[in-house]
Amino acid sequence: MSDENAPVEQPNPSAPPPASPPSGDVTSDDKLWALLAYVLSPVVPIIILLMQDKKDRPFIKLHNMQALVAGLAAIVILAVIAVIPLVNCFLPVIGLLLWIVLIYWGLQAYNGKEVVIPVISDFVKQQGWA
C-alpha cells in the first residue's frame, strides 16, 4: 500500500505561530547572572542593579528582582528568629535551609525556567519591577 494519493496537509495560514518561550533571546550569560543573583543574594542583585547593560535584560531583571526580595525576606526571617528564645538555637539550620532553597531557584533560572516564588513573584510583578 502506498500513501501517494493521501492528501497532504497544508499549514493553516490563519493559525498563530507556535508560542515561543517568553525568554527567547536568553543567553548563557543571562542564565549565569540569574543563578548568581539567587545564590549570592542580596549582594549580587544589588551589583546587577548598578550594571546598566544587565539590569534591562528581561530575564535577568525578573530573576534579579525576585532574588533581591527573596534574599531580603530571608534576612528578615533570620533576624526575627534570632530574637526568639529557644528557637534561635536552630538559626544556622534554618539559614542553611533558606540558602538551599535559593540555590534551587537559582538552578531553575540557570536552566532557563521562570521561577515562581509564592508571594514574592506576584509582589515583584505588581510593583512593575519585572
mmCIF file of N, CA and C in Angstrom:
data_model
loop_
_atom_site.group_PDB
_atom_site.id
_atom_site.type_symbol
_atom_site.label_atom_id
_atom_site.label_comp_id
_atom_site.label_asym_id
_atom_site.label_seq_id
_atom_site.Cartn_x
_atom_site.Cartn_y
_atom_site.Cartn_z
ATOM 1 N N MET A 1 0.831 -1.164 0.000
ATOM 2 C CA MET A 1 0.000 0.000 0.000
ATOM 3 C C MET A 1 0.882 1.236 0.000
ATOM 4 N N SER A 2 0.448 2.215 -0.720
ATOM 5 C CA SER A 2 1.232 3.429 -0.855
ATOM 6 C C SER A 2 0.392 4.616 -0.408
ATOM 7 N N ASP A 3 1.070 5.589 0.159
ATOM 8 C CA ASP A 3 0.389 6.798 0.609
ATOM 9 C C ASP A 3 0.552 7.924 -0.404
ATOM 10 N N GLU A 4 0.786 7.567 -1.666
ATOM 11 C CA GLU A 4 0.994 8.587 -2.688
ATOM 12 C C GLU A 4 -0.261 9.423 -2.910
ATOM 13 N N ASN A 5 -1.421 8.818 -2.762
ATOM 14 C CA ASN A 5 -2.674 9.523 -3.003
ATOM 15 C C ASN A 5 -3.241 10.175 -1.741
ATOM 16 N N ALA A 6 -2.542 10.033 -0.631
ATOM 17 C CA ALA A 6 -3.020 10.622 0.617
ATOM 18 C C ALA A 6 -2.919 12.142 0.528
ATOM 19 N N PRO A 7 -3.930 12.833 1.018
ATOM 20 C CA PRO A 7 -3.882 14.298 0.955
ATOM 21 C C PRO A 7 -2.748 14.832 1.840
ATOM 22 N N VAL A 8 -2.101 15.846 1.328
ATOM 23 C CA VAL A 8 -1.023 16.488 2.073
ATOM 24 C C VAL A 8 -1.624 17.645 2.857
ATOM 25 N N GLU A 9 -1.350 17.665 4.154
ATOM 26 C CA GLU A 9 -1.893 18.736 4.991
ATOM 27 C C GLU A 9 -1.103 20.009 4.760
ATOM 28 N N GLN A 10 -1.822 21.058 4.439
ATOM 29 C CA GLN A 10 -1.209 22.363 4.244
ATOM 30 C C GLN A 10 -1.272 23.122 5.566
ATOM 31 N N PRO A 11 -0.230 23.883 5.875
ATOM 32 C CA PRO A 11 -0.298 24.663 7.115
ATOM 33 C C PRO A 11 -1.398 25.710 7.030
ATOM 34 N N ASN A 12 -2.049 25.912 8.132
ATOM 35 C CA ASN A 12 -3.137 26.874 8.209
ATOM 36 C C ASN A 12 -2.538 28.271 8.353
ATOM 37 N N PRO A 13 -2.682 29.126 7.318
ATOM 38 C CA PRO A 13 -2.067 30.452 7.402
ATOM 39 C C PRO A 13 -2.709 31.358 8.448
ATOM 40 N N SER A 14 -3.946 31.083 8.845
ATOM 41 C CA SER A 14 -4.593 31.945 9.834
ATOM 42 C C SER A 14 -4.254 31.536 11.266
ATOM 43 N N ALA A 15 -3.651 30.362 11.426
ATOM 44 C CA ALA A 15 -3.292 29.911 12.768
ATOM 45 C C ALA A 15 -2.069 30.685 13.255
ATOM 46 N N PRO A 16 -2.077 31.076 14.517
ATOM 47 C CA PRO A 16 -0.909 31.801 15.034
ATOM 48 C C PRO A 16 0.293 30.870 15.109
ATOM 49 N N PRO A 17 1.490 31.414 14.992
ATOM 50 C CA PRO A 17 2.673 30.569 15.098
ATOM 51 C C PRO A 17 2.773 29.995 16.501
ATOM 52 N N PRO A 18 3.459 28.873 16.640
ATOM 53 C CA PRO A 18 3.581 28.295 17.975
ATOM 54 C C PRO A 18 4.232 29.291 18.934
ATOM 55 N N ALA A 19 3.747 29.275 20.144
ATOM 56 C CA ALA A 19 4.258 30.230 21.133
ATOM 57 C C ALA A 19 5.695 29.894 21.480
ATOM 58 N N SER A 20 6.533 30.903 21.433
ATOM 59 C CA SER A 20 7.920 30.703 21.826
ATOM 60 C C SER A 20 8.038 31.017 23.306
ATOM 61 N N PRO A 21 9.068 30.492 23.956
ATOM 62 C CA PRO A 21 9.223 30.794 25.369
ATOM 63 C C PRO A 21 9.374 32.295 25.581
ATOM 64 N N PRO A 22 8.900 32.817 26.694
ATOM 65 C CA PRO A 22 8.952 34.253 26.920
ATOM 66 C C PRO A 22 10.373 34.797 26.930
ATOM 67 N N SER A 23 11.316 33.933 27.133
ATOM 68 C CA SER A 23 12.698 34.387 27.191
ATOM 69 C C SER A 23 13.466 33.814 26.007
ATOM 70 N N GLY A 24 13.007 34.100 24.799
ATOM 71 C CA GLY A 24 13.583 33.518 23.600
ATOM 72 C C GLY A 24 15.010 33.932 23.330
ATOM 73 N N ASP A 25 15.422 35.100 23.756
ATOM 74 C CA ASP A 25 16.778 35.555 23.483
ATOM 75 C C ASP A 25 17.655 35.485 24.729
ATOM 76 N N VAL A 26 17.403 34.511 25.571
ATOM 77 C CA VAL A 26 18.160 34.360 26.804
ATOM 78 C C VAL A 26 19.515 33.734 26.478
ATOM 79 N N THR A 27 20.566 34.401 26.886
ATOM 80 C CA THR A 27 21.913 33.892 26.645
ATOM 81 C C THR A 27 22.396 33.108 27.862
ATOM 82 N N SER A 28 23.480 32.389 27.684
ATOM 83 C CA SER A 28 24.049 31.658 28.815
ATOM 84 C C SER A 28 24.567 32.637 29.874
ATOM 85 N N ASP A 29 24.973 33.819 29.439
ATOM 86 C CA ASP A 29 25.400 34.860 30.375
ATOM 87 C C ASP A 29 24.224 35.313 31.247
ATOM 88 N N ASP A 30 23.046 35.462 30.635
ATOM 89 C CA ASP A 30 21.844 35.831 31.392
ATOM 90 C C ASP A 30 21.530 34.777 32.450
ATOM 91 N N LYS A 31 21.620 33.520 32.046
ATOM 92 C CA LYS A 31 21.321 32.426 32.975
ATOM 93 C C LYS A 31 22.313 32.403 34.133
ATOM 94 N N LEU A 32 23.582 32.650 33.825
ATOM 95 C CA LEU A 32 24.598 32.657 34.877
ATOM 96 C C LEU A 32 24.354 33.785 35.877
ATOM 97 N N TRP A 33 24.029 34.983 35.383
ATOM 98 C CA TRP A 33 23.745 36.103 36.278
ATOM 99 C C TRP A 33 22.510 35.821 37.129
ATOM 100 N N ALA A 34 21.499 35.161 36.544
ATOM 101 C CA ALA A 34 20.299 34.814 37.317
ATOM 102 C C ALA A 34 20.651 33.831 38.431
ATOM 103 N N LEU A 35 21.474 32.832 38.108
ATOM 104 C CA LEU A 35 21.913 31.865 39.121
ATOM 105 C C LEU A 35 22.665 32.572 40.245
ATOM 106 N N LEU A 36 23.615 33.417 39.878
ATOM 107 C CA LEU A 36 24.400 34.128 40.888
ATOM 108 C C LEU A 36 23.530 35.051 41.739
ATOM 109 N N ALA A 37 22.502 35.631 41.134
ATOM 110 C CA ALA A 37 21.611 36.521 41.885
ATOM 111 C C ALA A 37 20.919 35.772 43.018
ATOM 112 N N TYR A 38 20.476 34.548 42.752
ATOM 113 C CA TYR A 38 19.808 33.769 43.800
ATOM 114 C C TYR A 38 20.803 33.259 44.839
ATOM 115 N N VAL A 39 21.920 32.699 44.369
ATOM 116 C CA VAL A 39 22.863 32.048 45.278
ATOM 117 C C VAL A 39 23.563 33.053 46.193
ATOM 118 N N LEU A 40 23.863 34.230 45.676
ATOM 119 C CA LEU A 40 24.587 35.230 46.460
ATOM 120 C C LEU A 40 23.718 36.452 46.757
ATOM 121 N N SER A 41 22.446 36.197 47.021
ATOM 122 C CA SER A 41 21.513 37.278 47.310
ATOM 123 C C SER A 41 21.734 37.770 48.731
ATOM 124 N N PRO A 42 21.619 39.031 49.006
ATOM 125 C CA PRO A 42 21.219 40.160 48.186
ATOM 126 C C PRO A 42 22.389 40.946 47.579
ATOM 127 N N VAL A 43 23.618 40.463 47.711
ATOM 128 C CA VAL A 43 24.777 41.222 47.231
ATOM 129 C C VAL A 43 24.798 41.326 45.708
ATOM 130 N N VAL A 44 24.706 40.185 45.014
ATOM 131 C CA VAL A 44 24.774 40.199 43.544
ATOM 132 C C VAL A 44 23.590 40.954 42.934
ATOM 133 N N PRO A 45 22.361 40.796 43.422
ATOM 134 C CA PRO A 45 21.279 41.601 42.846
ATOM 135 C C PRO A 45 21.520 43.109 42.934
ATOM 136 N N ILE A 46 22.137 43.560 44.012
ATOM 137 C CA ILE A 46 22.444 44.992 44.117
ATOM 138 C C ILE A 46 23.504 45.377 43.090
ATOM 139 N N ILE A 47 24.497 44.512 42.894
ATOM 140 C CA ILE A 47 25.531 44.777 41.882
ATOM 141 C C ILE A 47 24.910 44.817 40.490
ATOM 142 N N ILE A 48 23.993 43.888 40.208
ATOM 143 C CA ILE A 48 23.338 43.856 38.894
ATOM 144 C C ILE A 48 22.552 45.140 38.661
ATOM 145 N N LEU A 49 21.916 45.670 39.699
ATOM 146 C CA LEU A 49 21.170 46.925 39.550
ATOM 147 C C LEU A 49 22.080 48.082 39.147
ATOM 148 N N LEU A 50 23.353 47.975 39.444
ATOM 149 C CA LEU A 50 24.309 49.019 39.078
ATOM 150 C C LEU A 50 24.914 48.806 37.692
ATOM 151 N N MET A 51 24.677 47.645 37.101
ATOM 152 C CA MET A 51 25.230 47.321 35.784
ATOM 153 C C MET A 51 24.188 47.652 34.717
ATOM 154 N N GLN A 52 24.400 48.729 33.993
ATOM 155 C CA GLN A 52 23.414 49.224 33.026
ATOM 156 C C GLN A 52 23.061 48.185 31.968
ATOM 157 N N ASP A 53 24.046 47.455 31.445
ATOM 158 C CA ASP A 53 23.772 46.507 30.366
ATOM 159 C C ASP A 53 23.046 45.256 30.846
ATOM 160 N N LYS A 54 23.106 44.941 32.121
ATOM 161 C CA LYS A 54 22.471 43.726 32.638
ATOM 162 C C LYS A 54 21.073 43.983 33.192
ATOM 163 N N LYS A 55 20.886 45.102 33.851
ATOM 164 C CA LYS A 55 19.629 45.303 34.584
ATOM 165 C C LYS A 55 18.417 45.478 33.677
ATOM 166 N N ASP A 56 18.624 45.781 32.398
ATOM 167 C CA ASP A 56 17.494 45.994 31.494
ATOM 168 C C ASP A 56 17.120 44.759 30.687
ATOM 169 N N ARG A 57 17.873 43.681 30.813
ATOM 170 C CA ARG A 57 17.535 42.451 30.092
ATOM 171 C C ARG A 57 16.375 41.768 30.831
ATOM 172 N N PRO A 58 15.276 41.450 30.133
ATOM 173 C CA PRO A 58 14.061 40.952 30.809
ATOM 174 C C PRO A 58 14.287 39.729 31.696
ATOM 175 N N PHE A 59 15.052 38.750 31.218
ATOM 176 C CA PHE A 59 15.272 37.528 32.003
ATOM 177 C C PHE A 59 16.040 37.848 33.282
ATOM 178 N N ILE A 60 17.095 38.623 33.147
ATOM 179 C CA ILE A 60 17.895 38.985 34.320
ATOM 180 C C ILE A 60 17.077 39.860 35.264
ATOM 181 N N LYS A 61 16.316 40.788 34.710
ATOM 182 C CA LYS A 61 15.535 41.714 35.534
ATOM 183 C C LYS A 61 14.537 40.961 36.415
ATOM 184 N N LEU A 62 13.813 40.009 35.820
ATOM 185 C CA LEU A 62 12.832 39.230 36.586
ATOM 186 C C LEU A 62 13.506 38.468 37.717
ATOM 187 N N HIS A 63 14.526 37.692 37.366
ATOM 188 C CA HIS A 63 15.168 36.856 38.381
ATOM 189 C C HIS A 63 15.950 37.689 39.391
ATOM 190 N N ASN A 64 16.532 38.782 38.941
ATOM 191 C CA ASN A 64 17.285 39.640 39.850
ATOM 192 C C ASN A 64 16.380 40.234 40.926
ATOM 193 N N MET A 65 15.238 40.752 40.517
ATOM 194 C CA MET A 65 14.347 41.371 41.497
ATOM 195 C C MET A 65 13.744 40.324 42.434
ATOM 196 N N GLN A 66 13.403 39.156 41.892
ATOM 197 C CA GLN A 66 12.889 38.088 42.753
ATOM 198 C C GLN A 66 13.962 37.650 43.746
ATOM 199 N N ALA A 67 15.200 37.522 43.282
ATOM 200 C CA ALA A 67 16.290 37.108 44.164
ATOM 201 C C ALA A 67 16.553 38.160 45.237
ATOM 202 N N LEU A 68 16.487 39.427 44.854
ATOM 203 C CA LEU A 68 16.711 40.505 45.823
ATOM 204 C C LEU A 68 15.649 40.480 46.919
ATOM 205 N N VAL A 69 14.392 40.392 46.524
ATOM 206 C CA VAL A 69 13.303 40.370 47.510
ATOM 207 C C VAL A 69 13.381 39.096 48.355
ATOM 208 N N ALA A 70 13.672 37.952 47.730
ATOM 209 C CA ALA A 70 13.778 36.696 48.477
ATOM 210 C C ALA A 70 14.945 36.745 49.461
ATOM 211 N N GLY A 71 16.070 37.306 49.035
ATOM 212 C CA GLY A 71 17.225 37.417 49.923
ATOM 213 C C GLY A 71 16.956 38.332 51.102
ATOM 214 N N LEU A 72 16.306 39.457 50.831
ATOM 215 C CA LEU A 72 15.964 40.377 51.922
ATOM 216 C C LEU A 72 14.937 39.751 52.865
ATOM 217 N N ALA A 73 13.984 39.004 52.304
ATOM 218 C CA ALA A 73 12.998 38.310 53.143
ATOM 219 C C ALA A 73 13.688 37.264 54.024
ATOM 220 N N ALA A 74 14.669 36.564 53.474
ATOM 221 C CA ALA A 74 15.409 35.569 54.258
ATOM 222 C C ALA A 74 16.151 36.239 55.410
ATOM 223 N N ILE A 75 16.737 37.404 55.147
ATOM 224 C CA ILE A 75 17.449 38.130 56.207
ATOM 225 C C ILE A 75 16.479 38.553 57.311
ATOM 226 N N VAL A 76 15.306 39.041 56.923
ATOM 227 C CA VAL A 76 14.304 39.451 57.917
ATOM 228 C C VAL A 76 13.840 38.242 58.729
ATOM 229 N N ILE A 77 13.587 37.129 58.051
ATOM 230 C CA ILE A 77 13.159 35.910 58.757
ATOM 231 C C ILE A 77 14.218 35.477 59.760
ATOM 232 N N LEU A 78 15.476 35.478 59.338
ATOM 233 C CA LEU A 78 16.557 35.067 60.238
ATOM 234 C C LEU A 78 16.725 36.045 61.398
ATOM 235 N N ALA A 79 16.519 37.333 61.155
ATOM 236 C CA ALA A 79 16.628 38.324 62.227
ATOM 237 C C ALA A 79 15.521 38.137 63.258
ATOM 238 N N VAL A 80 14.323 37.832 62.794
ATOM 239 C CA VAL A 80 13.205 37.598 63.720
ATOM 240 C C VAL A 80 13.455 36.334 64.532
ATOM 241 N N ILE A 81 13.923 35.288 63.868
ATOM 242 C CA ILE A 81 14.198 34.034 64.575
ATOM 243 C C ILE A 81 15.316 34.220 65.600
ATOM 244 N N ALA A 82 16.263 35.087 65.293
ATOM 245 C CA ALA A 82 17.402 35.298 66.191
ATOM 246 C C ALA A 82 16.990 35.859 67.548
ATOM 247 N N VAL A 83 15.885 36.567 67.613
ATOM 248 C CA VAL A 83 15.468 37.166 68.888
ATOM 249 C C VAL A 83 14.422 36.333 69.623
ATOM 250 N N ILE A 84 14.019 35.220 69.049
ATOM 251 C CA ILE A 84 13.031 34.363 69.705
ATOM 252 C C ILE A 84 13.775 33.315 70.539
ATOM 253 N N PRO A 85 13.578 33.352 71.859
ATOM 254 C CA PRO A 85 14.260 32.370 72.702
ATOM 255 C C PRO A 85 13.842 30.937 72.358
ATOM 256 N N LEU A 86 14.727 30.042 72.541
ATOM 257 C CA LEU A 86 14.568 28.604 72.309
ATOM 258 C C LEU A 86 14.468 28.230 70.825
ATOM 259 N N VAL A 87 14.121 29.160 69.988
ATOM 260 C CA VAL A 87 14.055 28.886 68.551
ATOM 261 C C VAL A 87 15.363 29.314 67.893
ATOM 262 N N ASN A 88 16.020 30.300 68.511
ATOM 263 C CA ASN A 88 17.231 30.831 67.897
ATOM 264 C C ASN A 88 18.380 29.825 67.858
ATOM 265 N N CYS A 89 18.292 28.750 68.608
ATOM 266 C CA CYS A 89 19.341 27.729 68.528
ATOM 267 C C CYS A 89 19.287 26.991 67.186
ATOM 268 N N PHE A 90 18.170 27.094 66.478
ATOM 269 C CA PHE A 90 18.042 26.467 65.160
ATOM 270 C C PHE A 90 18.392 27.425 64.023
ATOM 271 N N LEU A 91 18.880 28.605 64.364
ATOM 272 C CA LEU A 91 19.185 29.630 63.365
ATOM 273 C C LEU A 91 20.126 29.142 62.257
ATOM 274 N N PRO A 92 21.229 28.467 62.580
ATOM 275 C CA PRO A 92 22.109 28.003 61.494
ATOM 276 C C PRO A 92 21.426 27.012 60.549
ATOM 277 N N VAL A 93 20.619 26.134 61.101
ATOM 278 C CA VAL A 93 19.927 25.140 60.272
ATOM 279 C C VAL A 93 18.898 25.822 59.376
ATOM 280 N N ILE A 94 18.145 26.745 59.936
ATOM 281 C CA ILE A 94 17.136 27.465 59.156
ATOM 282 C C ILE A 94 17.808 28.310 58.077
ATOM 283 N N GLY A 95 18.913 28.962 58.430
ATOM 284 C CA GLY A 95 19.659 29.741 57.444
ATOM 285 C C GLY A 95 20.164 28.875 56.302
ATOM 286 N N LEU A 96 20.674 27.701 56.619
ATOM 287 C CA LEU A 96 21.150 26.774 55.589
ATOM 288 C C LEU A 96 20.001 26.303 54.701
ATOM 289 N N LEU A 97 18.862 26.012 55.300
ATOM 290 C CA LEU A 97 17.699 25.584 54.516
ATOM 291 C C LEU A 97 17.223 26.689 53.573
ATOM 292 N N LEU A 98 17.203 27.918 54.057
ATOM 293 C CA LEU A 98 16.807 29.038 53.195
ATOM 294 C C LEU A 98 17.786 29.200 52.038
ATOM 295 N N TRP A 99 19.079 29.021 52.308
ATOM 296 C CA TRP A 99 20.086 29.151 51.256
ATOM 297 C C TRP A 99 19.957 28.022 50.235
ATOM 298 N N ILE A 100 19.622 26.818 50.700
ATOM 299 C CA ILE A 100 19.411 25.691 49.775
ATOM 300 C C ILE A 100 18.229 25.979 48.857
ATOM 301 N N VAL A 101 17.172 26.572 49.393
ATOM 302 C CA VAL A 101 16.018 26.939 48.564
ATOM 303 C C VAL A 101 16.426 27.978 47.524
ATOM 304 N N LEU A 102 17.227 28.962 47.925
ATOM 305 C CA LEU A 102 17.715 29.966 46.973
ATOM 306 C C LEU A 102 18.578 29.317 45.887
ATOM 307 N N ILE A 103 19.402 28.351 46.268
ATOM 308 C CA ILE A 103 20.217 27.635 45.277
ATOM 309 C C ILE A 103 19.319 26.886 44.302
ATOM 310 N N TYR A 104 18.275 26.241 44.807
ATOM 311 C CA TYR A 104 17.339 25.518 43.936
ATOM 312 C C TYR A 104 16.702 26.468 42.926
ATOM 313 N N TRP A 105 16.228 27.616 43.401
ATOM 314 C CA TRP A 105 15.628 28.597 42.484
ATOM 315 C C TRP A 105 16.655 29.099 41.481
ATOM 316 N N GLY A 106 17.893 29.275 41.924
ATOM 317 C CA GLY A 106 18.962 29.693 41.021
ATOM 318 C C GLY A 106 19.223 28.664 39.937
ATOM 319 N N LEU A 107 19.212 27.395 40.293
ATOM 320 C CA LEU A 107 19.406 26.339 39.293
ATOM 321 C C LEU A 107 18.241 26.285 38.313
ATOM 322 N N GLN A 108 17.037 26.542 38.801
ATOM 323 C CA GLN A 108 15.887 26.602 37.900
ATOM 324 C C GLN A 108 16.061 27.743 36.903
ATOM 325 N N ALA A 109 16.516 28.884 37.376
ATOM 326 C CA ALA A 109 16.760 30.024 36.487
ATOM 327 C C ALA A 109 17.883 29.708 35.508
ATOM 328 N N TYR A 110 18.910 29.015 35.971
ATOM 329 C CA TYR A 110 20.038 28.655 35.105
ATOM 330 C C TYR A 110 19.593 27.714 33.987
ATOM 331 N N ASN A 111 18.560 26.933 34.255
ATOM 332 C CA ASN A 111 18.005 26.043 33.227
ATOM 333 C C ASN A 111 17.042 26.775 32.305
ATOM 334 N N GLY A 112 16.892 28.085 32.475
ATOM 335 C CA GLY A 112 16.067 28.893 31.586
ATOM 336 C C GLY A 112 14.601 28.938 31.946
ATOM 337 N N LYS A 113 14.254 28.469 33.121
ATOM 338 C CA LYS A 113 12.854 28.446 33.533
ATOM 339 C C LYS A 113 12.501 29.720 34.286
ATOM 340 N N GLU A 114 11.227 30.074 34.212
ATOM 341 C CA GLU A 114 10.738 31.195 35.014
ATOM 342 C C GLU A 114 10.396 30.660 36.393
ATOM 343 N N VAL A 115 11.062 31.170 37.395
ATOM 344 C CA VAL A 115 10.864 30.714 38.762
ATOM 345 C C VAL A 115 9.668 31.446 39.355
ATOM 346 N N VAL A 116 8.736 30.686 39.902
ATOM 347 C CA VAL A 116 7.572 31.281 40.561
ATOM 348 C C VAL A 116 7.732 31.052 42.061
ATOM 349 N N ILE A 117 8.002 32.136 42.764
ATOM 350 C CA ILE A 117 8.175 32.084 44.212
ATOM 351 C C ILE A 117 6.874 32.567 44.839
ATOM 352 N N PRO A 118 6.253 31.746 45.694
ATOM 353 C CA PRO A 118 4.995 32.169 46.302
ATOM 354 C C PRO A 118 5.125 33.550 46.944
ATOM 355 N N VAL A 119 4.150 34.375 46.730
ATOM 356 C CA VAL A 119 4.021 35.738 47.245
ATOM 357 C C VAL A 119 5.040 36.683 46.595
ATOM 358 N N ILE A 120 6.296 36.308 46.535
ATOM 359 C CA ILE A 120 7.348 37.207 46.043
ATOM 360 C C ILE A 120 7.194 37.485 44.553
ATOM 361 N N SER A 121 6.922 36.457 43.747
ATOM 362 C CA SER A 121 6.781 36.659 42.297
ATOM 363 C C SER A 121 5.635 37.614 41.989
ATOM 364 N N ASP A 122 4.498 37.408 42.641
ATOM 365 C CA ASP A 122 3.353 38.298 42.426
ATOM 366 C C ASP A 122 3.671 39.721 42.878
ATOM 367 N N PHE A 123 4.331 39.850 44.016
ATOM 368 C CA PHE A 123 4.686 41.171 44.536
ATOM 369 C C PHE A 123 5.598 41.916 43.567
ATOM 370 N N VAL A 124 6.613 41.230 43.057
ATOM 371 C CA VAL A 124 7.570 41.859 42.137
ATOM 372 C C VAL A 124 6.865 42.310 40.861
ATOM 373 N N LYS A 125 5.958 41.483 40.343
ATOM 374 C CA LYS A 125 5.253 41.835 39.106
ATOM 375 C C LYS A 125 4.249 42.965 39.345
ATOM 376 N N GLN A 126 3.570 42.957 40.493
ATOM 377 C CA GLN A 126 2.611 44.023 40.802
ATOM 378 C C GLN A 126 3.301 45.373 40.972
ATOM 379 N N GLN A 127 4.522 45.356 41.462
ATOM 380 C CA GLN A 127 5.276 46.596 41.636
ATOM 381 C C GLN A 127 5.851 47.103 40.319
ATOM 382 N N GLY A 128 5.793 46.260 39.279
ATOM 383 C CA GLY A 128 6.345 46.644 37.984
ATOM 384 C C GLY A 128 7.858 46.543 37.930
ATOM 385 N N TRP A 129 8.423 45.765 38.813
ATOM 386 C CA TRP A 129 9.874 45.620 38.860
ATOM 387 C C TRP A 129 10.378 44.586 37.872
ATOM 388 N N ALA A 130 9.490 43.782 37.313
ATOM 389 C CA ALA A 130 9.922 42.743 36.361
ATOM 390 C C ALA A 130 9.049 42.775 35.132
#
